[in-house]
mmCIF file of C-alpha atoms in Angstrom:
data_model
loop_
_atom_site.group_PDB
_atom_site.id
_atom_site.type_symbol
_atom_site.label_atom_id
_atom_site.label_comp_id
_atom_site.label_asym_id
_atom_site.label_seq_id
_atom_site.Cartn_x
_atom_site.Cartn_y
_atom_site.Cartn_z
ATOM 1 C CA UNK A 1 109.826 80.407 68.069
ATOM 2 C CA UNK A 2 107.766 83.588 68.424
ATOM 3 C CA UNK A 3 108.906 86.775 66.677
ATOM 4 C CA UNK A 4 110.282 89.492 68.974
ATOM 5 C CA UNK A 5 107.262 91.709 68.338
ATOM 6 C CA UNK A 6 104.819 89.013 69.424
ATOM 7 C CA UNK A 7 106.907 88.295 72.526
ATOM 8 C CA UNK A 8 106.837 91.952 73.529
ATOM 9 C CA UNK A 9 103.071 92.079 73.004
ATOM 10 C CA UNK A 10 102.656 88.950 75.148
ATOM 11 C CA UNK A 11 104.726 90.476 77.953
ATOM 12 C CA UNK A 12 102.717 93.690 77.796
ATOM 13 C CA UNK A 13 99.491 91.690 77.992
ATOM 14 C CA UNK A 14 100.651 90.056 81.234
ATOM 15 C CA UNK A 15 101.213 93.451 82.853
ATOM 16 C CA UNK A 16 98.117 95.170 81.460
ATOM 17 C CA UNK A 17 95.354 96.057 83.912
ATOM 18 C CA UNK A 18 91.942 95.746 82.201
ATOM 19 C CA UNK A 19 89.710 98.653 83.164
ATOM 20 C CA UNK A 20 86.693 96.347 83.133
ATOM 21 C CA UNK A 21 88.181 94.448 86.084
ATOM 22 C CA UNK A 22 87.945 97.482 88.367
ATOM 23 C CA UNK A 23 84.864 98.726 90.162
ATOM 24 C CA UNK A 24 84.300 102.499 90.183
ATOM 25 C CA UNK A 25 85.189 104.332 93.391
ATOM 26 C CA UNK A 26 82.044 105.314 95.283
ATOM 27 C CA UNK A 27 81.450 108.952 96.234
ATOM 28 C CA UNK A 28 81.632 108.202 99.955
ATOM 29 C CA UNK A 29 84.916 106.340 99.443
ATOM 30 C CA UNK A 30 86.313 109.238 97.424
ATOM 31 C CA UNK A 31 85.335 111.751 100.112
ATOM 32 C CA UNK A 32 86.915 109.653 102.842
ATOM 33 C CA UNK A 33 90.159 109.380 100.878
ATOM 34 C CA UNK A 34 90.204 113.156 100.414
ATOM 35 C CA UNK A 35 89.656 113.595 104.151
ATOM 36 C CA UNK A 36 92.407 111.058 104.856
ATOM 37 C CA UNK A 37 94.945 112.982 102.776
ATOM 38 C CA UNK A 38 94.469 116.190 104.714
ATOM 39 C CA UNK A 39 94.187 114.449 108.091
ATOM 40 C CA UNK A 40 97.318 112.344 107.607
ATOM 41 C CA UNK A 41 99.480 115.139 106.234
ATOM 42 C CA UNK A 42 98.521 117.570 109.006
ATOM 43 C CA UNK A 43 99.321 114.808 111.523
ATOM 44 C CA UNK A 44 102.668 114.224 109.813
ATOM 45 C CA UNK A 45 103.733 117.830 110.322
ATOM 46 C CA UNK A 46 104.133 117.238 114.075
ATOM 47 C CA UNK A 47 106.980 114.812 113.340
ATOM 48 C CA UNK A 48 109.146 117.565 111.856
ATOM 49 C CA UNK A 49 108.860 120.306 114.487
ATOM 50 C CA UNK A 50 112.535 120.933 115.400
ATOM 51 C CA UNK A 51 113.139 120.248 119.108
ATOM 52 C CA UNK A 52 116.179 122.505 119.058
ATOM 53 C CA UNK A 53 118.302 120.297 121.299
ATOM 54 C CA UNK A 54 121.034 117.752 120.818
ATOM 55 C CA UNK A 55 120.575 114.139 121.793
ATOM 56 C CA UNK A 56 117.434 112.029 121.955
ATOM 57 C CA UNK A 57 114.313 113.871 123.152
ATOM 58 C CA UNK A 58 112.899 110.518 124.290
ATOM 59 C CA UNK A 59 115.861 109.854 126.591
ATOM 60 C CA UNK A 60 114.394 111.629 129.636
ATOM 61 C CA UNK A 61 111.744 111.038 132.245
ATOM 62 C CA UNK A 62 108.304 111.380 130.699
ATOM 63 C CA UNK A 63 106.175 114.230 131.935
ATOM 64 C CA UNK A 64 102.730 115.108 130.593
ATOM 65 C CA UNK A 65 104.032 117.047 127.571
ATOM 66 C CA UNK A 66 106.653 114.365 126.861
ATOM 67 C CA UNK A 67 103.860 111.819 126.450
ATOM 68 C CA UNK A 68 101.853 114.163 124.221
ATOM 69 C CA UNK A 69 104.949 114.864 122.119
ATOM 70 C CA UNK A 70 105.750 111.133 121.872
ATOM 71 C CA UNK A 71 102.174 110.216 120.944
ATOM 72 C CA UNK A 72 101.825 112.865 118.232
ATOM 73 C CA UNK A 73 105.347 112.654 116.823
ATOM 74 C CA UNK A 74 106.466 109.044 117.218
ATOM 75 C CA UNK A 75 103.107 107.294 117.040
ATOM 76 C CA UNK A 76 100.413 109.264 115.216
ATOM 77 C CA UNK A 77 102.589 111.417 112.957
ATOM 78 C CA UNK A 78 104.952 108.748 111.682
ATOM 79 C CA UNK A 79 102.177 106.174 111.315
ATOM 80 C CA UNK A 80 100.036 108.501 109.193
ATOM 81 C CA UNK A 81 102.331 107.721 106.244
ATOM 82 C CA UNK A 82 101.016 104.155 106.170
ATOM 83 C CA UNK A 83 97.456 105.132 105.204
ATOM 84 C CA UNK A 84 98.792 107.534 102.554
ATOM 85 C CA UNK A 85 100.755 104.605 101.113
ATOM 86 C CA UNK A 86 97.664 102.373 101.065
ATOM 87 C CA UNK A 87 95.685 105.111 99.287
ATOM 88 C CA UNK A 88 98.469 105.544 96.719
ATOM 89 C CA UNK A 89 98.490 101.822 95.984
ATOM 90 C CA UNK A 90 94.696 101.757 95.764
ATOM 91 C CA UNK A 91 94.694 104.393 93.020
ATOM 92 C CA UNK A 92 97.778 103.230 91.114
ATOM 93 C CA UNK A 93 95.765 100.281 89.810
ATOM 94 C CA UNK A 94 93.294 102.533 87.992
ATOM 95 C CA UNK A 95 96.202 104.665 86.765
ATOM 96 C CA UNK A 96 97.781 101.571 85.229
ATOM 97 C CA UNK A 97 94.465 100.650 83.614
ATOM 98 C CA UNK A 98 93.966 104.116 82.122
ATOM 99 C CA UNK A 99 97.467 105.074 81.106
ATOM 100 C CA UNK A 100 99.603 101.952 80.813
ATOM 101 C CA UNK A 101 103.134 101.717 82.170
ATOM 102 C CA UNK A 102 104.914 104.159 79.858
ATOM 103 C CA UNK A 103 102.474 107.032 80.341
ATOM 104 C CA UNK A 104 102.223 106.262 84.045
ATOM 105 C CA UNK A 105 105.981 106.658 84.533
ATOM 106 C CA UNK A 106 105.962 109.963 82.643
ATOM 107 C CA UNK A 107 103.040 111.157 84.758
ATOM 108 C CA UNK A 108 104.790 110.205 87.999
ATOM 109 C CA UNK A 109 107.985 111.969 86.929
ATOM 110 C CA UNK A 110 105.914 115.136 86.598
ATOM 111 C CA UNK A 111 103.938 114.726 89.814
ATOM 112 C CA UNK A 112 106.572 113.158 92.100
ATOM 113 C CA UNK A 113 110.135 113.648 90.827
ATOM 114 C CA UNK A 114 109.736 117.279 89.686
ATOM 115 C CA UNK A 115 108.340 118.493 93.051
ATOM 116 C CA UNK A 116 110.967 116.396 94.843
ATOM 117 C CA UNK A 117 113.778 118.192 93.017
ATOM 118 C CA UNK A 118 112.235 121.683 92.959
ATOM 119 C CA UNK A 119 111.361 121.886 96.657
ATOM 120 C CA UNK A 120 114.821 120.612 97.592
ATOM 121 C CA UNK A 121 116.372 123.211 95.285
ATOM 122 C CA UNK A 122 114.305 125.867 97.060
ATOM 123 C CA UNK A 123 115.556 124.593 100.408
ATOM 124 C CA UNK A 124 119.142 124.681 99.108
ATOM 125 C CA UNK A 125 118.727 128.270 97.904
ATOM 126 C CA UNK A 126 117.300 129.341 101.267
ATOM 127 C CA UNK A 127 120.132 127.623 103.152
ATOM 128 C CA UNK A 128 122.699 129.428 100.985
ATOM 129 C CA UNK A 129 120.920 132.743 101.537
ATOM 130 C CA UNK A 130 120.786 132.130 105.299
ATOM 131 C CA UNK A 131 124.462 131.250 105.270
ATOM 132 C CA UNK A 132 125.303 134.499 103.480
ATOM 133 C CA UNK A 133 123.245 136.521 105.963
ATOM 134 C CA UNK A 134 124.263 134.781 109.197
ATOM 135 C CA UNK A 135 127.499 132.988 108.341
ATOM 136 C CA UNK A 136 126.073 129.584 109.278
ATOM 137 C CA UNK A 137 126.733 126.849 106.740
ATOM 138 C CA UNK A 138 126.395 123.635 108.772
ATOM 139 C CA UNK A 139 123.143 122.530 107.116
ATOM 140 C CA UNK A 140 124.445 122.664 103.546
ATOM 141 C CA UNK A 141 125.009 119.332 101.764
ATOM 142 C CA UNK A 142 128.294 118.143 100.330
ATOM 143 C CA UNK A 143 128.648 119.707 96.884
ATOM 144 C CA UNK A 144 129.666 116.422 95.315
ATOM 145 C CA UNK A 145 127.699 114.235 92.923
ATOM 146 C CA UNK A 146 126.659 111.732 95.656
ATOM 147 C CA UNK A 147 125.965 114.562 98.090
ATOM 148 C CA UNK A 148 123.735 116.460 95.682
ATOM 149 C CA UNK A 149 122.009 113.255 94.543
ATOM 150 C CA UNK A 150 120.955 112.684 98.148
ATOM 151 C CA UNK A 151 120.155 116.342 98.839
ATOM 152 C CA UNK A 152 117.886 116.743 95.807
ATOM 153 C CA UNK A 153 116.636 113.220 95.055
ATOM 154 C CA UNK A 154 117.129 111.214 98.294
ATOM 155 C CA UNK A 155 119.162 108.737 96.257
ATOM 156 C CA UNK A 156 120.732 106.885 99.219
ATOM 157 C CA UNK A 157 120.046 109.281 102.112
ATOM 158 C CA UNK A 158 117.656 111.920 103.360
ATOM 159 C CA UNK A 159 116.962 114.937 101.128
ATOM 160 C CA UNK A 160 117.283 118.535 102.293
ATOM 161 C CA UNK A 161 113.510 118.744 102.641
ATOM 162 C CA UNK A 162 113.376 115.578 104.737
ATOM 163 C CA UNK A 163 109.676 114.566 104.351
ATOM 164 C CA UNK A 164 110.131 114.389 100.578
ATOM 165 C CA UNK A 165 111.798 110.988 100.880
ATOM 166 C CA UNK A 166 108.176 109.802 100.645
ATOM 167 C CA UNK A 167 107.907 111.108 97.065
ATOM 168 C CA UNK A 168 111.117 109.320 96.136
ATOM 169 C CA UNK A 169 109.946 106.026 97.657
ATOM 170 C CA UNK A 170 106.479 106.389 96.169
ATOM 171 C CA UNK A 171 108.006 106.852 92.707
ATOM 172 C CA UNK A 172 109.985 103.621 93.148
ATOM 173 C CA UNK A 173 106.796 101.825 94.207
ATOM 174 C CA UNK A 174 105.070 103.120 91.083
ATOM 175 C CA UNK A 175 107.883 101.711 88.956
ATOM 176 C CA UNK A 176 107.315 98.328 90.601
ATOM 177 C CA UNK A 177 103.514 98.535 90.348
ATOM 178 C CA UNK A 178 103.148 96.372 87.165
ATOM 179 C CA UNK A 179 105.220 93.617 88.768
ATOM 180 C CA UNK A 180 103.254 93.956 92.014
ATOM 181 C CA UNK A 181 100.021 93.773 90.020
ATOM 182 C CA UNK A 182 100.964 90.457 88.416
ATOM 183 C CA UNK A 183 102.255 89.013 91.702
ATOM 184 C CA UNK A 184 99.170 90.082 93.657
ATOM 185 C CA UNK A 185 96.862 88.643 91.013
ATOM 186 C CA UNK A 186 98.613 85.264 90.905
ATOM 187 C CA UNK A 187 100.167 84.674 94.352
ATOM 188 C CA UNK A 188 98.821 87.369 96.705
ATOM 189 C CA UNK A 189 99.747 85.741 100.036
ATOM 190 C CA UNK A 190 103.270 84.872 98.917
ATOM 191 C CA UNK A 191 103.708 88.445 97.642
ATOM 192 C CA UNK A 192 102.569 89.982 100.927
ATOM 193 C CA UNK A 193 104.830 87.633 102.919
ATOM 194 C CA UNK A 194 107.780 88.531 100.691
ATOM 195 C CA UNK A 195 107.092 92.238 101.280
ATOM 196 C CA UNK A 196 106.879 91.622 105.035
ATOM 197 C CA UNK A 197 110.317 90.019 104.841
ATOM 198 C CA UNK A 198 111.601 92.998 102.847
ATOM 199 C CA UNK A 199 110.139 95.327 105.500
ATOM 200 C CA UNK A 200 112.036 93.544 108.258
ATOM 201 C CA UNK A 201 115.338 92.903 106.474
ATOM 202 C CA UNK A 202 115.553 95.334 103.540
ATOM 203 C CA UNK A 203 116.735 98.581 105.134
ATOM 204 C CA UNK A 204 120.309 98.181 103.846
ATOM 205 C CA UNK A 205 119.341 97.575 100.213
ATOM 206 C CA UNK A 206 118.789 101.324 99.450
ATOM 207 C CA UNK A 207 115.839 100.490 97.249
ATOM 208 C CA UNK A 208 113.518 102.420 99.554
ATOM 209 C CA UNK A 209 114.307 104.750 102.429
ATOM 210 C CA UNK A 210 111.405 103.105 104.304
ATOM 211 C CA UNK A 211 110.852 99.515 103.076
ATOM 212 C CA UNK A 212 107.488 99.429 104.881
ATOM 213 C CA UNK A 213 106.060 101.762 102.263
ATOM 214 C CA UNK A 214 105.997 99.077 99.563
ATOM 215 C CA UNK A 215 104.111 96.718 101.868
ATOM 216 C CA UNK A 216 101.366 99.273 102.499
ATOM 217 C CA UNK A 217 101.385 100.310 98.835
ATOM 218 C CA UNK A 218 100.835 96.660 97.847
ATOM 219 C CA UNK A 219 98.044 96.291 100.421
ATOM 220 C CA UNK A 220 96.286 99.232 98.762
ATOM 221 C CA UNK A 221 96.677 97.575 95.358
ATOM 222 C CA UNK A 222 95.341 94.302 96.757
ATOM 223 C CA UNK A 223 92.259 96.040 98.184
ATOM 224 C CA UNK A 224 91.477 97.467 94.742
ATOM 225 C CA UNK A 225 92.203 94.250 92.847
ATOM 226 C CA UNK A 226 90.105 92.167 95.240
ATOM 227 C CA UNK A 227 87.201 94.581 94.734
ATOM 228 C CA UNK A 228 86.853 94.947 98.488
ATOM 229 C CA UNK A 229 83.719 96.978 99.183
ATOM 230 C CA UNK A 230 83.800 99.923 101.560
ATOM 231 C CA UNK A 231 81.782 98.099 104.297
ATOM 232 C CA UNK A 232 84.198 95.140 104.118
ATOM 233 C CA UNK A 233 87.199 97.465 104.476
ATOM 234 C CA UNK A 234 85.514 99.117 107.460
ATOM 235 C CA UNK A 235 84.876 95.748 109.115
ATOM 236 C CA UNK A 236 88.534 94.784 108.714
ATOM 237 C CA UNK A 237 89.577 98.144 110.170
ATOM 238 C CA UNK A 238 87.290 97.623 113.174
ATOM 239 C CA UNK A 239 88.876 94.202 113.796
ATOM 240 C CA UNK A 240 92.227 95.991 114.049
ATOM 241 C CA UNK A 241 91.043 98.523 116.643
ATOM 242 C CA UNK A 242 91.813 96.232 119.641
ATOM 243 C CA UNK A 243 95.303 95.815 118.168
ATOM 244 C CA UNK A 244 95.644 99.590 117.995
ATOM 245 C CA UNK A 245 94.708 99.848 121.674
ATOM 246 C CA UNK A 246 97.345 97.226 122.565
ATOM 247 C CA UNK A 247 100.060 98.902 120.460
ATOM 248 C CA UNK A 248 99.225 102.331 121.893
ATOM 249 C CA UNK A 249 99.468 101.029 125.457
ATOM 250 C CA UNK A 250 102.711 99.193 124.670
ATOM 251 C CA UNK A 251 104.380 102.204 123.062
ATOM 252 C CA UNK A 252 103.359 104.527 125.884
ATOM 253 C CA UNK A 253 104.640 102.011 128.440
ATOM 254 C CA UNK A 254 107.971 101.806 126.606
ATOM 255 C CA UNK A 255 108.204 105.595 126.597
ATOM 256 C CA UNK A 256 107.415 105.845 130.305
ATOM 257 C CA UNK A 257 110.143 103.282 130.989
ATOM 258 C CA UNK A 258 112.596 105.263 128.791
ATOM 259 C CA UNK A 259 113.173 102.348 126.411
ATOM 260 C CA UNK A 260 114.993 103.729 123.375
ATOM 261 C CA UNK A 261 113.800 102.279 120.069
ATOM 262 C CA UNK A 262 117.146 102.983 118.425
ATOM 263 C CA UNK A 263 118.806 100.547 120.829
ATOM 264 C CA UNK A 264 116.346 97.707 120.130
ATOM 265 C CA UNK A 265 117.084 94.703 117.959
ATOM 266 C CA UNK A 266 116.327 95.853 114.406
ATOM 267 C CA UNK A 267 113.842 93.070 113.639
ATOM 268 C CA UNK A 268 111.945 93.645 116.898
ATOM 269 C CA UNK A 269 111.885 97.401 116.323
ATOM 270 C CA UNK A 270 110.609 97.055 112.765
ATOM 271 C CA UNK A 271 108.039 94.436 113.757
ATOM 272 C CA UNK A 272 106.593 96.676 116.451
ATOM 273 C CA UNK A 273 106.698 99.683 114.144
ATOM 274 C CA UNK A 274 104.904 97.819 111.343
ATOM 275 C CA UNK A 275 102.198 96.555 113.710
ATOM 276 C CA UNK A 276 101.686 100.085 115.031
ATOM 277 C CA UNK A 277 101.424 101.500 111.518
ATOM 278 C CA UNK A 278 98.964 98.859 110.338
ATOM 279 C CA UNK A 279 96.658 99.373 113.292
ATOM 280 C CA UNK A 280 97.048 103.151 113.195
ATOM 281 C CA UNK A 281 96.118 103.164 109.493
ATOM 282 C CA UNK A 282 92.915 101.327 110.445
ATOM 283 C CA UNK A 283 92.213 103.907 113.127
ATOM 284 C CA UNK A 284 92.769 106.792 110.720
ATOM 285 C CA UNK A 285 90.480 105.149 108.173
ATOM 286 C CA UNK A 286 87.625 104.742 110.649
ATOM 287 C CA UNK A 287 88.127 108.338 111.753
ATOM 288 C CA UNK A 288 87.567 109.524 108.174
ATOM 289 C CA UNK A 289 84.019 108.137 108.260
ATOM 290 C CA UNK A 290 83.295 109.897 111.548
ATOM 291 C CA UNK A 291 84.582 113.140 110.043
ATOM 292 C CA UNK A 292 82.617 112.603 106.821
ATOM 293 C CA UNK A 293 79.411 112.373 108.822
ATOM 294 C CA UNK A 294 80.244 115.396 110.973
ATOM 295 C CA UNK A 295 79.904 119.142 110.478
ATOM 296 C CA UNK A 296 83.674 119.289 109.922
ATOM 297 C CA UNK A 297 83.460 117.408 106.623
ATOM 298 C CA UNK A 298 83.231 120.545 104.469
ATOM 299 C CA UNK A 299 86.368 121.998 106.026
ATOM 300 C CA UNK A 300 88.393 118.828 105.468
ATOM 301 C CA UNK A 301 87.208 118.491 101.868
ATOM 302 C CA UNK A 302 87.943 122.140 101.198
ATOM 303 C CA UNK A 303 91.468 121.754 102.576
ATOM 304 C CA UNK A 304 92.384 118.606 100.627
ATOM 305 C CA UNK A 305 93.665 120.423 97.484
ATOM 306 C CA UNK A 306 96.213 122.174 99.725
ATOM 307 C CA UNK A 307 97.479 118.979 101.383
ATOM 308 C CA UNK A 308 100.265 118.236 98.874
ATOM 309 C CA UNK A 309 101.582 121.803 99.082
ATOM 310 C CA UNK A 310 101.537 121.547 102.894
ATOM 311 C CA UNK A 311 103.393 118.246 102.723
ATOM 312 C CA UNK A 312 106.154 119.706 100.562
ATOM 313 C CA UNK A 313 106.496 123.062 102.319
ATOM 314 C CA UNK A 314 106.052 122.493 106.047
ATOM 315 C CA UNK A 315 109.560 121.256 106.916
ATOM 316 C CA UNK A 316 111.136 124.233 105.117
ATOM 317 C CA UNK A 317 108.924 126.638 107.059
ATOM 318 C CA UNK A 318 109.690 124.825 110.313
ATOM 319 C CA UNK A 319 113.450 124.990 109.749
ATOM 320 C CA UNK A 320 113.501 128.780 109.562
ATOM 321 C CA UNK A 321 110.442 129.767 111.637
ATOM 322 C CA UNK A 322 111.706 127.702 114.564
ATOM 323 C CA UNK A 323 114.753 129.971 114.893
ATOM 324 C CA UNK A 324 112.911 133.021 116.316
ATOM 325 C CA UNK A 325 110.393 130.804 118.140
ATOM 326 C CA UNK A 326 113.204 129.033 120.006
ATOM 327 C CA UNK A 327 114.466 132.393 121.212
ATOM 328 C CA UNK A 328 111.009 133.253 122.509
ATOM 329 C CA UNK A 329 109.890 129.910 123.930
ATOM 330 C CA UNK A 330 113.067 127.869 124.328
ATOM 331 C CA UNK A 331 114.075 124.397 123.197
ATOM 332 C CA UNK A 332 112.421 121.077 123.906
ATOM 333 C CA UNK A 333 112.225 120.750 127.688
ATOM 334 C CA UNK A 334 111.353 124.403 128.216
ATOM 335 C CA UNK A 335 108.006 125.111 129.880
ATOM 336 C CA UNK A 336 106.966 127.161 126.830
ATOM 337 C CA UNK A 337 108.124 124.805 124.075
ATOM 338 C CA UNK A 338 104.562 123.497 123.703
ATOM 339 C CA UNK A 339 103.669 126.873 122.148
ATOM 340 C CA UNK A 340 106.229 126.285 119.394
ATOM 341 C CA UNK A 341 105.141 122.677 118.985
ATOM 342 C CA UNK A 342 101.512 123.515 118.287
ATOM 343 C CA UNK A 343 102.042 126.894 116.613
ATOM 344 C CA UNK A 344 104.286 125.651 113.796
ATOM 345 C CA UNK A 345 101.770 123.167 112.299
ATOM 346 C CA UNK A 346 99.096 125.879 112.425
ATOM 347 C CA UNK A 347 101.440 128.297 110.664
ATOM 348 C CA UNK A 348 102.253 125.614 108.088
ATOM 349 C CA UNK A 349 98.574 125.044 107.269
ATOM 350 C CA UNK A 350 97.964 128.777 106.901
ATOM 351 C CA UNK A 351 101.155 129.152 104.872
ATOM 352 C CA UNK A 352 100.133 126.345 102.519
ATOM 353 C CA UNK A 353 96.764 127.951 101.831
ATOM 354 C CA UNK A 354 98.263 131.411 101.286
ATOM 355 C CA UNK A 355 101.230 130.124 99.273
ATOM 356 C CA UNK A 356 99.143 128.005 96.921
ATOM 357 C CA UNK A 357 96.644 130.794 96.389
ATOM 358 C CA UNK A 358 99.579 133.082 95.592
ATOM 359 C CA UNK A 359 100.964 130.852 92.806
ATOM 360 C CA UNK A 360 97.552 129.658 91.643
ATOM 361 C CA UNK A 361 97.478 131.767 88.471
ATOM 362 C CA UNK A 362 100.916 130.656 87.290
ATOM 363 C CA UNK A 363 100.825 127.339 85.456
ATOM 364 C CA UNK A 364 104.654 126.962 85.485
ATOM 365 C CA UNK A 365 104.778 127.497 89.270
ATOM 366 C CA UNK A 366 101.904 125.076 89.820
ATOM 367 C CA UNK A 367 103.734 122.513 87.679
ATOM 368 C CA UNK A 368 106.960 122.962 89.639
ATOM 369 C CA UNK A 369 105.621 123.214 93.183
ATOM 370 C CA UNK A 370 102.219 121.492 93.244
ATOM 371 C CA UNK A 371 102.355 118.707 90.640
ATOM 372 C CA UNK A 372 100.413 120.930 88.214
ATOM 373 C CA UNK A 373 97.274 121.109 90.355
ATOM 374 C CA UNK A 374 95.544 124.427 90.893
ATOM 375 C CA UNK A 375 92.880 125.384 93.407
ATOM 376 C CA UNK A 376 89.724 127.432 93.287
ATOM 377 C CA UNK A 377 89.697 130.929 94.780
ATOM 378 C CA UNK A 378 88.875 130.642 98.469
ATOM 379 C CA UNK A 379 85.419 132.215 98.425
ATOM 380 C CA UNK A 380 84.292 130.229 95.398
ATOM 381 C CA UNK A 381 85.607 126.991 96.911
ATOM 382 C CA UNK A 382 83.864 127.636 100.225
ATOM 383 C CA UNK A 383 80.525 128.136 98.485
ATOM 384 C CA UNK A 384 80.806 124.973 96.406
ATOM 385 C CA UNK A 385 81.826 122.729 99.305
ATOM 386 C CA UNK A 386 79.046 124.081 101.514
ATOM 387 C CA UNK A 387 76.523 123.426 98.743
ATOM 388 C CA UNK A 388 77.900 119.891 98.213
ATOM 389 C CA UNK A 389 77.618 119.097 101.942
ATOM 390 C CA UNK A 390 74.035 120.393 102.026
ATOM 391 C CA UNK A 391 73.193 118.238 98.997
ATOM 392 C CA UNK A 392 74.627 115.106 100.623
ATOM 393 C CA UNK A 393 72.776 115.871 103.855
ATOM 394 C CA UNK A 394 69.536 116.262 101.875
#
C-alpha cells in the first residue's frame, strides 16, 4: 500500500499540465483573440439596454426596428458569450501549466471573484443612494443571507449587476478545469457528449447559471490540447458558416411569426440556442481575421484593455442613464427608442475608457475594479498601436 504522500503526488501528476505539451500562441492568434474580446463585449452590451416596458418585447408584430433589436439583442449579443467562453478555456490550459491548481484558484479569486463582489457592491450602494434621493426601493435585493449571496455572488440567482453572472460561472469552470483536462485528454468525445447533456438538462442543478458555458469552455480547452493550428480552426469555422445562415434565418422567421422562446419545450429551446451560439462563435471568429487585416485593427487592439471594465460597468450605467433617456425618447415601441438603444452602448464604451483612465494610477482601485490590470495613457497607447500596425503591414 502506497504512503499517503506518494498517493497525493500521484494524483497531482494526473492533473498536471506539462508546459512542453503546449504550442506557443502565435502573434496573429493573439491579436485575433484581443480583437474578439472587445468585439464580443461591445456586442453583449446591446443585450442589457433596458426596454423600459413590462411584458415581453418580442411578443408583438415585428417591424424593422423589432428585427434589428431581436438580431442584436437575442442573437448576436447573447451568442457573443460563447466565443468568450471558448477563449477562456483555450487560455486556462496554459494557466494550469504555469501556475498549477492552487495558484490558479488564488489568481482567479483575484481576477474573477473580487470584481464580481466589488461591482455588485457598487451597484448596491448606487441603488441605496437612488432610493434615498427618489424614494424608490423596488430594485434592492432581500437583505437576507441567501438574498445577498445572490445579489453579490450570483450564488443561485442573478446578481445585481446582471452580466457578472459570467464571472461567477467562469470561476466555477476554472475550478473544474483540472478534471476537464484529464477527461479531455483521455475520453474527449465522451466528455463533450456529457457536457452537451448537461447543457440540455442541467439548468436546475445551480452549478452554473448558464450550463452552456462549460461546454464552450471545454471546447476551448480541447482546441488547445489538440494543438489545433490557426488555419485548421479557421477551416472548421468556415464549415459552420452555412449553419449560421440557417440558424439566422430560422430565428428571424420565428421572430416574425411571434414564436416565444420562453414557451418552447426546454430541450428544443436549449438545442436551438446552443446551435445558434456555436455557429455564431464561428462567425465572430472569422470576423476577427477580417478586422485584423483591416485598417480598424489598431482601434480594436487599442480598445481591448478596456473591454473587461466595459463588461463590468455597462449594465450599471444603463440602469441609471436609461432613466432620463426614457423621458426624452420613450420606452421600447416608441419611434425614438432607437436613439436610446444605440446611444447607451456608445456611452458605455466612452465611460469605460474615461473611467479606467481615471483610476489608472491607483493600484487598489485597479485591483478592485479591473482585476489589477492597468492601461497606458491614451496618447502613448495610440502611438504604440499605430507603430505596431505599421510594423506588421511592413
